[in-house]
Amino acid sequence: RESAPGHAVLLGATSGLAIGFYYLGQHALTFDLTDSKDRDYFFSLYLLLSSLLKIAAPGFSGWVIASFDSGGRAADPSLMGYYLIFGFTLLVYLGLIAQSFRLAIPHKTEDFQVRKVLDMAWGRDWKRLLGSWFFYGLRGGVFWFVLNLFVYRVWHNEMAGGNYNMMSTFLAVVTADARACGAAARHRQWGLAAGSALMIAASLLLA
């Protein structure tokens, strides 16, 4: 565990593969276990619960890590909080895996074939959508990584980082909910434009 910083590339590659396979399985299960009648209700409940947990989890994790950072009750108190958080996360994932094997899954979709996806005729809108998602993921990964790094370098405290993530997630959930309640389909482009402008302004302030 203490030599983990020397294996950053291996850990990053393993984590990326794990996240990719996990979300592929999650999306496949979602479409296999829901239909057009209850899928909207499932997604609304899923987003509500996940948003609440995303608000609470960063603050709780920061509190656990910060409490061991100055407690002096372990051989390496600065890392014990991390071990507890990663251990708890591992238990949660193992529980999810065990629960997934108990689901009765009706086979309603075709088998996934990578070659079929690559050979399909991509229309103009399809290409634009894929390009938008690519740059969205690139922006999100770089921006939030650098931003969290700045927060930690300024405060040098995991509790402050957890509080920051908790507050930013809370504001994101509230803003998205308010935007969804008063938004019409014809106004979605204006919402995207406003969000992009705010993101550019935040980047200029950080620069």
XYZ file of C-alpha atoms in Angstrom:
207
model
C 0.000 0.000 0.000
C 2.797 2.417 0.836
C 4.335 1.912 -2.639
C 1.065 2.757 -4.447
C 2.301 6.197 -5.646
C 4.960 4.415 -7.683
C 2.304 2.526 -9.661
C 0.087 5.446 -10.702
C -0.220 4.318 -14.340
C -1.170 0.749 -13.422
C -3.672 1.903 -10.808
C -5.186 4.423 -13.218
C -5.526 1.863 -16.010
C -7.082 -0.709 -13.681
C -9.479 1.856 -12.253
C -10.493 3.026 -15.716
C -11.196 -0.512 -16.919
C -13.182 -1.278 -13.768
C -15.302 1.853 -14.112
C -15.928 1.161 -17.792
C -17.075 -2.422 -17.238
C -19.143 -1.412 -14.206
C -21.118 1.294 -16.015
C -21.567 -0.891 -19.076
C -23.132 -3.557 -16.862
C -25.203 -0.971 -15.018
C -26.664 0.511 -18.202
C -27.353 -2.948 -19.640
C -29.156 -4.000 -16.460
C -31.161 -0.792 -16.441
C -32.530 -1.371 -19.927
C -33.097 -5.091 -19.332
C -35.023 -4.616 -16.076
C -37.094 -1.577 -17.059
C -39.347 -0.707 -19.975
C -40.825 2.429 -21.483
C -43.583 2.523 -18.833
C -41.440 2.651 -15.710
C -38.014 3.731 -17.013
C -38.644 7.441 -16.397
C -39.741 6.739 -12.829
C -36.671 4.570 -12.245
C -34.287 7.215 -13.556
C -35.946 9.962 -11.505
C -35.658 7.894 -8.325
C -32.125 6.825 -9.208
C -30.988 10.392 -9.812
C -32.628 11.579 -6.591
C -30.945 8.959 -4.408
C -27.579 9.228 -6.156
C -27.657 13.021 -5.831
C -28.363 12.839 -2.105
C -25.517 10.370 -1.618
C -23.161 12.492 -3.729
C -23.914 15.403 -1.415
C -23.327 13.446 1.791
C -20.428 11.198 0.743
C -17.685 13.822 0.132
C -18.225 15.505 3.497
C -18.342 12.205 5.338
C -15.212 10.917 3.590
C -13.356 14.130 4.311
C -14.369 13.967 7.973
C -13.147 10.363 8.311
C -9.808 11.107 6.645
C -9.287 14.346 8.585
C -10.156 12.720 11.918
C -7.361 10.163 11.501
C -4.974 12.761 10.153
C -4.450 14.226 13.621
C -5.569 11.451 15.910
C -2.253 9.678 16.241
C -3.901 6.346 16.956
C -2.248 4.377 14.154
C 1.217 3.714 12.855
C 0.511 5.986 9.886
C -2.470 8.127 10.900
C -2.397 10.169 7.705
C -3.331 7.094 5.635
C -5.670 5.194 7.948
C -8.675 7.292 6.928
C -7.999 6.485 3.279
C -7.792 2.780 4.070
C -11.154 2.900 5.837
C -12.884 4.778 3.003
C -11.473 2.505 0.288
C -12.278 -0.575 2.369
C -15.872 0.573 2.867
C -16.187 1.306 -0.860
C -14.885 -2.179 -1.659
C -17.528 -3.733 0.604
C -20.265 -1.726 -1.102
C -19.150 -2.864 -4.561
C -18.931 -6.485 -3.427
C -22.462 -6.191 -2.075
C -23.668 -4.792 -5.395
C -22.006 -7.632 -7.301
C -23.550 -10.250 -5.026
C -26.984 -8.638 -5.363
C -26.711 -8.500 -9.165
C -26.381 -12.291 -9.352
C -29.739 -12.632 -7.593
C -31.623 -10.634 -10.227
C -33.863 -12.469 -12.674
C -32.944 -10.787 -15.932
C -35.190 -11.271 -18.964
C -33.135 -11.209 -22.141
C -34.905 -8.413 -24.004
C -32.011 -6.910 -25.935
C -29.702 -8.205 -28.617
C -26.194 -9.369 -27.857
C -23.678 -6.551 -27.685
C -21.364 -6.571 -30.696
C -18.594 -4.008 -30.985
C -18.126 -4.606 -34.722
C -21.823 -3.947 -35.344
C -21.617 -0.628 -33.513
C -18.516 0.441 -35.438
C -20.021 -0.573 -38.802
C -23.366 1.167 -38.316
C -24.207 4.199 -40.438
C -23.669 7.298 -38.313
C -25.856 10.215 -39.265
C -24.910 13.867 -38.981
C -26.709 14.371 -35.651
C -25.218 11.146 -34.279
C -21.688 12.323 -35.052
C -22.331 15.718 -33.508
C -23.707 14.116 -30.368
C -20.712 11.794 -30.028
C -18.329 14.703 -30.543
C -20.153 16.738 -27.915
C -19.945 13.922 -25.388
C -16.255 13.421 -26.127
C -15.384 17.042 -25.420
C -17.750 17.080 -22.441
C -15.939 14.134 -20.865
C -12.544 15.640 -21.673
C -13.540 18.953 -20.131
C -15.032 17.332 -17.045
C -12.047 15.108 -16.382
C -9.438 17.843 -16.758
C -11.403 20.624 -15.064
C -12.502 18.733 -11.969
C -9.119 17.068 -11.523
C -7.280 20.390 -11.615
C -9.910 22.093 -9.464
C -9.779 19.439 -6.739
C -5.987 19.578 -6.880
C -6.099 23.355 -6.362
C -8.473 22.992 -3.411
C -6.205 20.494 -1.697
C -3.045 22.519 -2.371
C -4.623 25.644 -0.880
C -6.083 24.087 2.277
C -3.953 20.954 2.673
C -6.932 19.374 4.380
C -9.191 16.566 3.205
C -12.076 17.910 5.263
C -12.004 21.176 3.312
C -11.920 19.237 0.047
C -14.867 17.122 1.146
C -16.859 20.190 2.165
C -16.085 21.831 -1.162
C -17.267 18.788 -3.149
C -20.354 18.476 -0.959
C -21.333 22.115 -1.469
C -20.621 22.105 -5.204
C -22.705 18.942 -5.663
C -25.523 20.400 -3.585
C -25.614 23.566 -5.706
C -25.462 21.476 -8.897
C -28.440 19.363 -7.777
C -30.491 22.397 -6.743
C -29.685 24.260 -9.970
C -30.453 21.251 -12.162
C -33.751 20.620 -10.347
C -34.815 24.258 -10.659
C -33.775 24.286 -14.306
C -35.696 21.083 -15.031
C -38.887 22.315 -13.358
C -39.080 25.480 -15.456
C -37.462 24.351 -18.665
C -39.092 23.474 -21.931
C -37.548 21.358 -24.637
C -37.062 24.394 -26.874
C -34.966 26.112 -24.175
C -32.398 23.341 -23.688
C -29.842 24.964 -25.973
C -30.032 28.172 -23.929
C -29.400 26.175 -20.775
C -26.352 24.523 -22.334
C -25.074 27.892 -23.516
C -25.500 29.441 -20.064
C -23.730 26.530 -18.380
C -20.862 26.713 -20.878
C -20.503 30.453 -20.329
C -20.333 29.983 -16.558
C -17.737 27.240 -16.978
C -15.612 29.494 -19.172
C -15.916 32.299 -16.611
C -14.820 29.952 -13.811
C -11.820 28.823 -15.859
C -10.807 32.441 -16.521
C -11.034 33.238 -12.802
C -8.825 30.256 -11.957
C -6.323 31.221 -14.650
